[in-house]
Amino acid sequence: MVYLQCGECDLTDQIVDIVKRIKERGNIPAHIGIIMDGNGRWAKKRGLPRTEGHKAGIESVRAVVEAAGEVGVKALTLYTFSKENWNRPQAEVSALMALLLQTIRNEIDELDAKNVRLMSIGDVDALPYAPRIGIKKTIKRLSKNTGLVLNLALSYGSRQEIINAIKKIGTDIQKGRLDPADIDEQRFATYLQTYTIGDPDLLIRTSGEQRISNFLLWQIAYAELYITPTLWPDFGKTEFFRAIENFQTRERRFGKVSEQLQA
Ligand code: IPE
Ligand code: IPE
Ligand code: MG
């Protein structure tokens, strides 16, 4: 499947067909998480600085946000900057922060027009002033929207998220608001930042790395995995739809046997 570019008509007949097929088949993943990896290698292959890879990756973000909206995905969680990414060279961290700010400024009207609601998980307060304020303002501005929830994981680490949840649980027990006997999986999940959007049904990782890198550890307990060698800047609508179509062919057994699911 090739996503043809034809200037005036950017939605080709092929894409229209794929969208139709996906919708007819049903069983569309409600929440998709993406570990957007491979920007650096994309740039290196072209003899460009790593930052150019990050810039090119923004096109892929635009494409998947649009594609998710087209097929009715409810939530899209994008691993945008990890807790561990603070350990990169200072110049790269600064460039990423500047790019984040620039992108939300450039995209806010388009996101609004597409009825996208923005949220974030992670330690957003750890971001430098300008992107921190930019994110908060954008979340507020788009808060009334009712379409796709675009969730940016920023300064995010899943272990830290779990530890924060445990701390809040400890406080609630101390204050008599929570009985330890009442803690079960559902109750625990209410202490996580993803509480309103639930667990991803599908987790995509680009660039071929077969690891989770501290992303949504609790939430992906039963996610279907789609790992592709495609580098993030080369990941477009077509491959996003391919991942969804692949998901639609899978049988999620949740520990049961196939016959039980058909009954
Ligand atoms: C993903 O691409 C973007 C971020 C982690 C911010 P990378 O920058 O990790 O690209 P590679 O893995 O070095 O190719
Ligand atoms: C994961 O990518 C983080 C993001 C995509 C934001 P990394 O490139 O940082 O992951 P590792 O460190 O190689 O596992
Ligand atoms: Mg990487």
PDB file of C-alpha atoms and ligand atoms in Angstrom:
ATOM      1  CA  MET A   1       0.000   0.000   0.000  1.00  0.00           C
ATOM      2  CA  VAL A   2       1.494   3.280  -1.074  1.00  0.00           C
ATOM      3  CA  TYR A   3       0.330   6.609   0.217  1.00  0.00           C
ATOM      4  CA  LEU A   4       0.313   8.723  -2.916  1.00  0.00           C
ATOM      5  CA  GLN A   5       0.900  12.450  -2.719  1.00  0.00           C
ATOM      6  CA  CYS A   6      -0.994  14.349  -5.363  1.00  0.00           C
ATOM      7  CA  GLY A   7      -0.866  17.939  -4.218  1.00  0.00           C
ATOM      8  CA  GLU A   8      -4.466  19.071  -4.230  1.00  0.00           C
ATOM      9  CA  CYS A   9      -5.902  15.686  -3.239  1.00  0.00           C
ATOM     10  CA  ASP A  10      -3.901  14.505  -0.233  1.00  0.00           C
ATOM     11  CA  LEU A  11      -6.486  11.878   0.689  1.00  0.00           C
ATOM     12  CA  THR A  12      -6.096   9.348  -2.062  1.00  0.00           C
ATOM     13  CA  ASP A  13      -8.736   6.823  -3.028  1.00  0.00           C
ATOM     14  CA  GLN A  14      -6.512   4.196  -1.505  1.00  0.00           C
ATOM     15  CA  ILE A  15      -6.572   5.860   1.889  1.00  0.00           C
ATOM     16  CA  VAL A  16     -10.323   6.335   1.696  1.00  0.00           C
ATOM     17  CA  ASP A  17     -10.664   2.602   0.988  1.00  0.00           C
ATOM     18  CA  ILE A  18      -8.446   1.635   3.901  1.00  0.00           C
ATOM     19  CA  VAL A  19     -10.379   3.859   6.294  1.00  0.00           C
ATOM     20  CA  LYS A  20     -13.650   2.357   5.059  1.00  0.00           C
ATOM     21  CA  ARG A  21     -12.298  -1.193   5.460  1.00  0.00           C
ATOM     22  CA  ILE A  22     -11.054  -0.497   8.999  1.00  0.00           C
ATOM     23  CA  LYS A  23     -14.391   0.973  10.052  1.00  0.00           C
ATOM     24  CA  GLU A  24     -16.401  -1.869   8.508  1.00  0.00           C
ATOM     25  CA  ARG A  25     -14.304  -4.481  10.262  1.00  0.00           C
ATOM     26  CA  GLY A  26     -14.869  -2.754  13.614  1.00  0.00           C
ATOM     27  CA  ASN A  27     -12.856  -3.639  16.698  1.00  0.00           C
ATOM     28  CA  ILE A  28     -10.838  -0.458  16.366  1.00  0.00           C
ATOM     29  CA  PRO A  29      -8.292  -0.006  19.190  1.00  0.00           C
ATOM     30  CA  ALA A  30      -9.785   2.647  21.455  1.00  0.00           C
ATOM     31  CA  HIS A  31      -6.418   3.701  22.850  1.00  0.00           C
ATOM     32  CA  ILE A  32      -3.123   3.473  20.981  1.00  0.00           C
ATOM     33  CA  GLY A  33       0.269   4.171  22.525  1.00  0.00           C
ATOM     34  CA  ILE A  34       3.290   4.936  20.363  1.00  0.00           C
ATOM     35  CA  ILE A  35       6.972   4.863  21.260  1.00  0.00           C
ATOM     36  CA  MET A  36       8.160   7.209  18.534  1.00  0.00           C
ATOM     37  CA  ASP A  37      11.747   6.082  18.062  1.00  0.00           C
ATOM     38  CA  GLY A  38      14.433   6.396  15.406  1.00  0.00           C
ATOM     39  CA  ASN A  39      14.661  10.134  14.706  1.00  0.00           C
ATOM     40  CA  GLY A  40      18.403  10.202  15.369  1.00  0.00           C
ATOM     41  CA  ARG A  41      19.139   7.267  13.093  1.00  0.00           C
ATOM     42  CA  TRP A  42      16.944   8.756  10.348  1.00  0.00           C
ATOM     43  CA  ALA A  43      19.038  11.927  10.449  1.00  0.00           C
ATOM     44  CA  LYS A  44      22.344  10.064  10.679  1.00  0.00           C
ATOM     45  CA  LYS A  45      21.528   8.041   7.575  1.00  0.00           C
ATOM     46  CA  ARG A  46      21.224  11.340   5.720  1.00  0.00           C
ATOM     47  CA  GLY A  47      24.336  12.924   7.221  1.00  0.00           C
ATOM     48  CA  LEU A  48      22.167  15.423   9.108  1.00  0.00           C
ATOM     49  CA  PRO A  49      22.261  16.525  12.743  1.00  0.00           C
ATOM     50  CA  ARG A  50      19.938  14.546  15.059  1.00  0.00           C
ATOM     51  CA  THR A  51      17.715  17.581  15.488  1.00  0.00           C
ATOM     52  CA  GLU A  52      16.716  17.332  11.821  1.00  0.00           C
ATOM     53  CA  GLY A  53      15.362  13.873  12.601  1.00  0.00           C
ATOM     54  CA  HIS A  54      13.241  15.293  15.404  1.00  0.00           C
ATOM     55  CA  LYS A  55      11.942  17.994  13.075  1.00  0.00           C
ATOM     56  CA  ALA A  56      11.083  15.430  10.417  1.00  0.00           C
ATOM     57  CA  GLY A  57       9.294  13.365  13.075  1.00  0.00           C
ATOM     58  CA  ILE A  58       6.741  16.126  13.562  1.00  0.00           C
ATOM     59  CA  GLU A  59       5.251  15.315  10.149  1.00  0.00           C
ATOM     60  CA  SER A  60       4.635  11.766  11.373  1.00  0.00           C
ATOM     61  CA  VAL A  61       2.928  13.093  14.500  1.00  0.00           C
ATOM     62  CA  ARG A  62       0.658  15.200  12.317  1.00  0.00           C
ATOM     63  CA  ALA A  63      -0.113  12.183  10.123  1.00  0.00           C
ATOM     64  CA  VAL A  64      -0.996   9.819  12.980  1.00  0.00           C
ATOM     65  CA  VAL A  65      -3.140  12.391  14.768  1.00  0.00           C
ATOM     66  CA  GLU A  66      -5.111  12.907  11.573  1.00  0.00           C
ATOM     67  CA  ALA A  67      -5.309   9.186  10.850  1.00  0.00           C
ATOM     68  CA  ALA A  68      -6.433   8.346  14.393  1.00  0.00           C
ATOM     69  CA  GLY A  69      -9.239  10.866  14.071  1.00  0.00           C
ATOM     70  CA  GLU A  70     -10.300   9.441  10.710  1.00  0.00           C
ATOM     71  CA  VAL A  71     -10.921   5.936  12.011  1.00  0.00           C
ATOM     72  CA  GLY A  72     -12.349   6.957  15.372  1.00  0.00           C
ATOM     73  CA  VAL A  73      -9.525   6.054  17.746  1.00  0.00           C
ATOM     74  CA  LYS A  74     -10.481   7.583  21.092  1.00  0.00           C
ATOM     75  CA  ALA A  75      -7.047   8.223  22.617  1.00  0.00           C
ATOM     76  CA  LEU A  76      -3.506   8.410  21.304  1.00  0.00           C
ATOM     77  CA  THR A  77      -0.621   8.450  23.790  1.00  0.00           C
ATOM     78  CA  LEU A  78       2.656   9.599  22.250  1.00  0.00           C
ATOM     79  CA  TYR A  79       5.912   8.997  24.090  1.00  0.00           C
ATOM     80  CA  THR A  80       7.388  12.399  23.377  1.00  0.00           C
ATOM     81  CA  PHE A  81      10.128  12.820  25.986  1.00  0.00           C
ATOM     82  CA  SER A  82      11.098  10.329  28.665  1.00  0.00           C
ATOM     83  CA  LYS A  83      12.426  10.974  32.145  1.00  0.00           C
ATOM     84  CA  GLU A  84      15.607   9.294  30.946  1.00  0.00           C
ATOM     85  CA  ASN A  85      15.873  11.622  27.927  1.00  0.00           C
ATOM     86  CA  TRP A  86      17.029  14.423  30.282  1.00  0.00           C
ATOM     87  CA  ASN A  87      20.356  12.573  30.257  1.00  0.00           C
ATOM     88  CA  ARG A  88      20.958  13.359  26.578  1.00  0.00           C
ATOM     89  CA  PRO A  89      23.460  16.077  25.601  1.00  0.00           C
ATOM     90  CA  GLN A  90      22.182  19.464  26.776  1.00  0.00           C
ATOM     91  CA  ALA A  91      22.045  20.848  23.234  1.00  0.00           C
ATOM     92  CA  GLU A  92      19.718  18.062  22.094  1.00  0.00           C
ATOM     93  CA  VAL A  93      17.456  18.477  25.139  1.00  0.00           C
ATOM     94  CA  SER A  94      17.210  22.230  24.470  1.00  0.00           C
ATOM     95  CA  ALA A  95      16.461  21.650  20.799  1.00  0.00           C
ATOM     96  CA  LEU A  96      13.711  19.169  21.691  1.00  0.00           C
ATOM     97  CA  MET A  97      12.135  21.601  24.148  1.00  0.00           C
ATOM     98  CA  ALA A  98      12.237  24.419  21.586  1.00  0.00           C
ATOM     99  CA  LEU A  99      10.689  22.134  18.992  1.00  0.00           C
ATOM    100  CA  LEU A 100       7.940  21.117  21.387  1.00  0.00           C
ATOM    101  CA  LEU A 101       7.014  24.730  22.026  1.00  0.00           C
ATOM    102  CA  GLN A 102       7.135  25.642  18.352  1.00  0.00           C
ATOM    103  CA  THR A 103       5.008  22.636  17.397  1.00  0.00           C
ATOM    104  CA  ILE A 104       2.228  23.265  19.891  1.00  0.00           C
ATOM    105  CA  ARG A 105       2.122  26.909  18.802  1.00  0.00           C
ATOM    106  CA  ASN A 106       1.968  25.952  15.121  1.00  0.00           C
ATOM    107  CA  GLU A 107      -0.574  23.169  15.555  1.00  0.00           C
ATOM    108  CA  ILE A 108      -3.014  24.555  18.117  1.00  0.00           C
ATOM    109  CA  ASP A 109      -5.522  25.937  15.593  1.00  0.00           C
ATOM    110  CA  GLU A 110      -5.435  22.802  13.475  1.00  0.00           C
ATOM    111  CA  LEU A 111      -5.906  20.584  16.544  1.00  0.00           C
ATOM    112  CA  ASP A 112      -8.835  22.734  17.609  1.00  0.00           C
ATOM    113  CA  ALA A 113     -10.372  22.526  14.138  1.00  0.00           C
ATOM    114  CA  LYS A 114     -10.063  18.741  14.348  1.00  0.00           C
ATOM    115  CA  ASN A 115     -11.855  18.742  17.731  1.00  0.00           C
ATOM    116  CA  VAL A 116      -8.761  17.212  19.414  1.00  0.00           C
ATOM    117  CA  ARG A 117      -8.443  17.436  23.184  1.00  0.00           C
ATOM    118  CA  LEU A 118      -4.916  17.567  24.577  1.00  0.00           C
ATOM    119  CA  MET A 119      -3.659  16.071  27.817  1.00  0.00           C
ATOM    120  CA  SER A 120      -0.264  15.168  29.176  1.00  0.00           C
ATOM    121  CA  ILE A 121       1.236  12.628  31.518  1.00  0.00           C
ATOM    122  CA  GLY A 122       4.649  12.711  33.161  1.00  0.00           C
ATOM    123  CA  ASP A 123       6.250  15.489  35.131  1.00  0.00           C
ATOM    124  CA  VAL A 124       5.282  18.461  32.983  1.00  0.00           C
ATOM    125  CA  ASP A 125       6.427  20.811  35.736  1.00  0.00           C
ATOM    126  CA  ALA A 126       9.980  19.640  35.071  1.00  0.00           C
ATOM    127  CA  LEU A 127       9.913  21.269  31.617  1.00  0.00           C
ATOM    128  CA  PRO A 128      11.505  24.690  31.111  1.00  0.00           C
ATOM    129  CA  TYR A 129       9.165  27.664  31.599  1.00  0.00           C
ATOM    130  CA  ALA A 130       8.123  28.372  27.991  1.00  0.00           C
ATOM    131  CA  PRO A 131       7.156  24.840  26.883  1.00  0.00           C
ATOM    132  CA  ARG A 132       5.584  24.187  30.301  1.00  0.00           C
ATOM    133  CA  ILE A 133       3.318  27.219  30.000  1.00  0.00           C
ATOM    134  CA  GLY A 134       2.719  26.507  26.319  1.00  0.00           C
ATOM    135  CA  ILE A 135       1.500  22.981  27.062  1.00  0.00           C
ATOM    136  CA  LYS A 136      -0.722  24.108  29.916  1.00  0.00           C
ATOM    137  CA  LYS A 137      -2.303  26.886  27.854  1.00  0.00           C
ATOM    138  CA  THR A 138      -2.901  24.542  24.933  1.00  0.00           C
ATOM    139  CA  ILE A 139      -4.507  21.924  27.188  1.00  0.00           C
ATOM    140  CA  LYS A 140      -6.817  24.605  28.545  1.00  0.00           C
ATOM    141  CA  ARG A 141      -7.667  26.017  25.138  1.00  0.00           C
ATOM    142  CA  LEU A 142      -8.603  22.563  23.749  1.00  0.00           C
ATOM    143  CA  SER A 143     -10.281  21.304  26.913  1.00  0.00           C
ATOM    144  CA  LYS A 144     -13.843  21.596  25.592  1.00  0.00           C
ATOM    145  CA  ASN A 145     -13.144  19.483  22.524  1.00  0.00           C
ATOM    146  CA  THR A 146     -14.829  16.105  22.322  1.00  0.00           C
ATOM    147  CA  GLY A 147     -12.902  14.213  19.633  1.00  0.00           C
ATOM    148  CA  LEU A 148      -9.595  12.358  19.813  1.00  0.00           C
ATOM    149  CA  VAL A 149      -7.685  12.700  23.094  1.00  0.00           C
ATOM    150  CA  LEU A 150      -4.064  13.403  22.239  1.00  0.00           C
ATOM    151  CA  ASN A 151      -2.003  12.488  25.277  1.00  0.00           C
ATOM    152  CA  LEU A 152       1.638  13.604  25.274  1.00  0.00           C
ATOM    153  CA  ALA A 153       3.980  11.749  27.610  1.00  0.00           C
ATOM    154  CA  LEU A 154       6.450  14.460  28.644  1.00  0.00           C
ATOM    155  CA  SER A 155       9.258  13.915  31.106  1.00  0.00           C
ATOM    156  CA  TYR A 156       7.430  10.635  31.578  1.00  0.00           C
ATOM    157  CA  GLY A 157       8.644   7.518  33.332  1.00  0.00           C
ATOM    158  CA  SER A 158       6.308   4.690  34.198  1.00  0.00           C
ATOM    159  CA  ARG A 159       8.153   3.612  37.337  1.00  0.00           C
ATOM    160  CA  GLN A 160       7.991   7.176  38.645  1.00  0.00           C
ATOM    161  CA  GLU A 161       4.277   7.290  37.818  1.00  0.00           C
ATOM    162  CA  ILE A 162       3.736   4.076  39.804  1.00  0.00           C
ATOM    163  CA  ILE A 163       5.763   5.376  42.752  1.00  0.00           C
ATOM    164  CA  ASN A 164       3.733   8.611  42.751  1.00  0.00           C
ATOM    165  CA  ALA A 165       0.549   6.538  42.770  1.00  0.00           C
ATOM    166  CA  ILE A 166       1.809   4.558  45.763  1.00  0.00           C
ATOM    167  CA  LYS A 167       2.661   7.770  47.620  1.00  0.00           C
ATOM    168  CA  LYS A 168      -0.855   9.132  47.025  1.00  0.00           C
ATOM    169  CA  ILE A 169      -2.346   5.828  48.160  1.00  0.00           C
ATOM    170  CA  GLY A 170      -0.220   6.047  51.338  1.00  0.00           C
ATOM    171  CA  THR A 171      -1.505   9.551  52.037  1.00  0.00           C
ATOM    172  CA  ASP A 172      -5.110   8.516  51.453  1.00  0.00           C
ATOM    173  CA  ILE A 173      -4.715   5.590  53.860  1.00  0.00           C
ATOM    174  CA  GLN A 174      -3.105   7.851  56.473  1.00  0.00           C
ATOM    175  CA  LYS A 175      -5.933  10.363  56.174  1.00  0.00           C
ATOM    176  CA  GLY A 176      -8.535   7.616  56.475  1.00  0.00           C
ATOM    177  CA  ARG A 177      -9.830   8.134  52.931  1.00  0.00           C
ATOM    178  CA  LEU A 178      -8.850   4.675  51.766  1.00  0.00           C
ATOM    179  CA  ASP A 179      -9.041   1.237  53.332  1.00  0.00           C
ATOM    180  CA  PRO A 180      -6.115  -0.970  52.206  1.00  0.00           C
ATOM    181  CA  ALA A 181      -8.590  -3.826  51.865  1.00  0.00           C
ATOM    182  CA  ASP A 182     -10.306  -1.896  49.062  1.00  0.00           C
ATOM    183  CA  ILE A 183      -7.200  -1.650  46.875  1.00  0.00           C
ATOM    184  CA  ASP A 184      -7.676  -3.698  43.738  1.00  0.00           C
ATOM    185  CA  GLU A 185      -6.548  -3.230  40.129  1.00  0.00           C
ATOM    186  CA  GLN A 186      -9.370  -0.825  39.292  1.00  0.00           C
ATOM    187  CA  ARG A 187      -8.779   1.277  42.379  1.00  0.00           C
ATOM    188  CA  PHE A 188      -5.014   1.358  41.796  1.00  0.00           C
ATOM    189  CA  ALA A 189      -5.532   2.559  38.217  1.00  0.00           C
ATOM    190  CA  THR A 190      -7.422   5.606  39.490  1.00  0.00           C
ATOM    191  CA  TYR A 191      -4.136   6.822  40.980  1.00  0.00           C
ATOM    192  CA  LEU A 192      -2.367   6.715  37.595  1.00  0.00           C
ATOM    193  CA  GLN A 193      -2.204   9.690  35.256  1.00  0.00           C
ATOM    194  CA  THR A 194      -3.888   7.731  32.477  1.00  0.00           C
ATOM    195  CA  TYR A 195      -6.978   7.146  34.602  1.00  0.00           C
ATOM    196  CA  THR A 196      -9.368   8.985  32.273  1.00  0.00           C
ATOM    197  CA  ILE A 197      -8.221   7.225  29.090  1.00  0.00           C
ATOM    198  CA  GLY A 198      -7.559   3.721  30.364  1.00  0.00           C
ATOM    199  CA  ASP A 199      -5.078   1.193  29.039  1.00  0.00           C
ATOM    200  CA  PRO A 200      -3.756   1.097  25.468  1.00  0.00           C
ATOM    201  CA  ASP A 201      -5.176  -1.702  23.337  1.00  0.00           C
ATOM    202  CA  LEU A 202      -2.314  -1.396  20.892  1.00  0.00           C
ATOM    203  CA  LEU A 203       1.298  -0.371  21.493  1.00  0.00           C
ATOM    204  CA  ILE A 204       3.401   0.612  18.483  1.00  0.00           C
ATOM    205  CA  ARG A 205       7.177   1.012  18.590  1.00  0.00           C
ATOM    206  CA  THR A 206       9.105   2.253  15.604  1.00  0.00           C
ATOM    207  CA  SER A 207      12.784   1.767  14.698  1.00  0.00           C
ATOM    208  CA  GLY A 208      12.860  -1.929  15.516  1.00  0.00           C
ATOM    209  CA  GLU A 209      13.923  -1.702  19.158  1.00  0.00           C
ATOM    210  CA  GLN A 210      12.280  -4.503  21.101  1.00  0.00           C
ATOM    211  CA  ARG A 211      11.902  -2.811  24.460  1.00  0.00           C
ATOM    212  CA  ILE A 212       9.440  -0.752  26.469  1.00  0.00           C
ATOM    213  CA  SER A 213      11.823   1.949  27.783  1.00  0.00           C
ATOM    214  CA  ASN A 214       9.807   2.724  30.939  1.00  0.00           C
ATOM    215  CA  PHE A 215       6.568   3.456  29.057  1.00  0.00           C
ATOM    216  CA  LEU A 216       3.155   2.661  30.594  1.00  0.00           C
ATOM    217  CA  LEU A 217       4.373  -0.499  32.346  1.00  0.00           C
ATOM    218  CA  TRP A 218       1.167  -1.081  34.307  1.00  0.00           C
ATOM    219  CA  GLN A 219      -1.135  -0.015  31.495  1.00  0.00           C
ATOM    220  CA  ILE A 220       0.277  -2.289  28.758  1.00  0.00           C
ATOM    221  CA  ALA A 221      -0.304  -5.520  30.699  1.00  0.00           C
ATOM    222  CA  TYR A 222      -2.540  -6.782  27.874  1.00  0.00           C
ATOM    223  CA  ALA A 223      -1.760  -4.425  24.990  1.00  0.00           C
ATOM    224  CA  GLU A 224      -1.124  -5.926  21.568  1.00  0.00           C
ATOM    225  CA  LEU A 225       2.385  -5.071  20.376  1.00  0.00           C
ATOM    226  CA  TYR A 226       3.313  -3.832  16.923  1.00  0.00           C
ATOM    227  CA  ILE A 227       7.040  -3.347  16.432  1.00  0.00           C
ATOM    228  CA  THR A 228       8.171  -2.038  13.085  1.00  0.00           C
ATOM    229  CA  PRO A 229      11.678  -1.387  11.723  1.00  0.00           C
ATOM    230  CA  THR A 230      10.410   1.859  10.154  1.00  0.00           C
ATOM    231  CA  LEU A 231      12.120   4.906  11.652  1.00  0.00           C
ATOM    232  CA  TRP A 232       9.677   7.395  13.160  1.00  0.00           C
ATOM    233  CA  PRO A 233      10.078  10.131  10.487  1.00  0.00           C
ATOM    234  CA  ASP A 234       9.226   7.508   7.832  1.00  0.00           C
ATOM    235  CA  PHE A 235       6.114   6.338   9.700  1.00  0.00           C
ATOM    236  CA  GLY A 236       3.020   7.758   8.070  1.00  0.00           C
ATOM    237  CA  LYS A 237      -0.689   7.217   7.777  1.00  0.00           C
ATOM    238  CA  THR A 238      -0.368   4.081   5.724  1.00  0.00           C
ATOM    239  CA  GLU A 239       1.692   2.230   8.279  1.00  0.00           C
ATOM    240  CA  PHE A 240      -0.477   3.482  11.119  1.00  0.00           C
ATOM    241  CA  PHE A 241      -3.485   2.006   9.325  1.00  0.00           C
ATOM    242  CA  ARG A 242      -1.520  -1.183   8.660  1.00  0.00           C
ATOM    243  CA  ALA A 243      -0.883  -1.519  12.412  1.00  0.00           C
ATOM    244  CA  ILE A 244      -4.603  -1.081  13.097  1.00  0.00           C
ATOM    245  CA  GLU A 245      -5.542  -3.634  10.442  1.00  0.00           C
ATOM    246  CA  ASN A 246      -3.036  -6.023  11.943  1.00  0.00           C
ATOM    247  CA  PHE A 247      -4.582  -5.460  15.378  1.00  0.00           C
ATOM    248  CA  GLN A 248      -8.019  -6.216  13.955  1.00  0.00           C
ATOM    249  CA  THR A 249      -6.878  -9.685  12.894  1.00  0.00           C
ATOM    250  CA  ARG A 250      -5.622 -10.630  16.351  1.00  0.00           C
ATOM    251  CA  GLU A 251      -7.474 -12.640  18.927  1.00  0.00           C
ATOM    252  CA  ARG A 252      -7.147 -11.117  22.389  1.00  0.00           C
ATOM    253  CA  ARG A 253      -7.670 -14.052  24.687  1.00  0.00           C
ATOM    254  CA  PHE A 254      -6.918 -12.493  28.085  1.00  0.00           C
ATOM    255  CA  GLY A 255      -5.864 -15.882  29.398  1.00  0.00           C
ATOM    256  CA  LYS A 256      -8.856 -17.773  28.051  1.00  0.00           C
ATOM    257  CA  VAL A 257      -8.927 -20.304  25.201  1.00  0.00           C
ATOM    258  CA  SER A 258     -10.171 -19.483  21.748  1.00  0.00           C
ATOM    259  CA  GLU A 259     -13.400 -21.517  22.036  1.00  0.00           C
ATOM    260  CA  GLN A 260     -14.510 -19.540  25.089  1.00  0.00           C
ATOM    261  CA  LEU A 261     -14.297 -16.318  23.134  1.00  0.00           C
ATOM    262  CA  GLN A 262     -16.479 -17.614  20.311  1.00  0.00           C
ATOM    263  CA  ALA A 263     -19.147 -18.919  22.685  1.00  0.00           C
TER     264      ALA A 263
HETATM  265  C1  IPE B   1      13.059   9.338  19.377  1.00  0.00           C
HETATM  266  O1  IPE B   1      14.132   9.256  18.507  1.00  0.00           O
HETATM  267  C2  IPE B   1      12.843  10.737  19.904  1.00  0.00           C
HETATM  268  C3  IPE B   1      13.119  10.900  21.338  1.00  0.00           C
HETATM  269  C4  IPE B   1      13.494   9.952  22.137  1.00  0.00           C
HETATM  270  C5  IPE B   1      12.930  12.225  21.889  1.00  0.00           C
HETATM  271  P1  IPE B   1      15.617   9.087  19.015  1.00  0.00           P
HETATM  272  O2  IPE B   1      16.199  10.451  19.206  1.00  0.00           O
HETATM  273  O3  IPE B   1      15.692   8.225  20.203  1.00  0.00           O
HETATM  274  O4  IPE B   1      16.295   8.396  17.767  1.00  0.00           O
HETATM  275  P2  IPE B   1      17.392   7.246  17.782  1.00  0.00           P
HETATM  276  O5  IPE B   1      16.861   6.126  18.638  1.00  0.00           O
HETATM  277  O6  IPE B   1      18.641   7.838  18.334  1.00  0.00           O
HETATM  278  O7  IPE B   1      17.518   6.857  16.350  1.00  0.00           O
HETATM  279  C1  IPE B   2      12.035   6.189  24.132  1.00  0.00           C
HETATM  280  O1  IPE B   2      13.009   6.309  23.164  1.00  0.00           O
HETATM  281  C2  IPE B   2      11.548   7.543  24.541  1.00  0.00           C
HETATM  282  C3  IPE B   2      10.783   8.264  23.522  1.00  0.00           C
HETATM  283  C4  IPE B   2      10.398   7.796  22.380  1.00  0.00           C
HETATM  284  C5  IPE B   2      10.406   9.611  23.864  1.00  0.00           C
HETATM  285  P1  IPE B   2      14.571   6.263  23.540  1.00  0.00           P
HETATM  286  O2  IPE B   2      15.299   6.340  22.274  1.00  0.00           O
HETATM  287  O3  IPE B   2      14.874   7.266  24.565  1.00  0.00           O
HETATM  288  O4  IPE B   2      14.664   4.807  24.176  1.00  0.00           O
HETATM  289  P2  IPE B   2      15.945   3.941  24.594  1.00  0.00           P
HETATM  290  O5  IPE B   2      16.669   4.711  25.637  1.00  0.00           O
HETATM  291  O6  IPE B   2      16.757   3.723  23.390  1.00  0.00           O
HETATM  292  O7  IPE B   2      15.382   2.669  25.109  1.00  0.00           O
HETATM  293 MG    MG B   3      15.891   6.211  20.430  1.00  0.00          MG
END
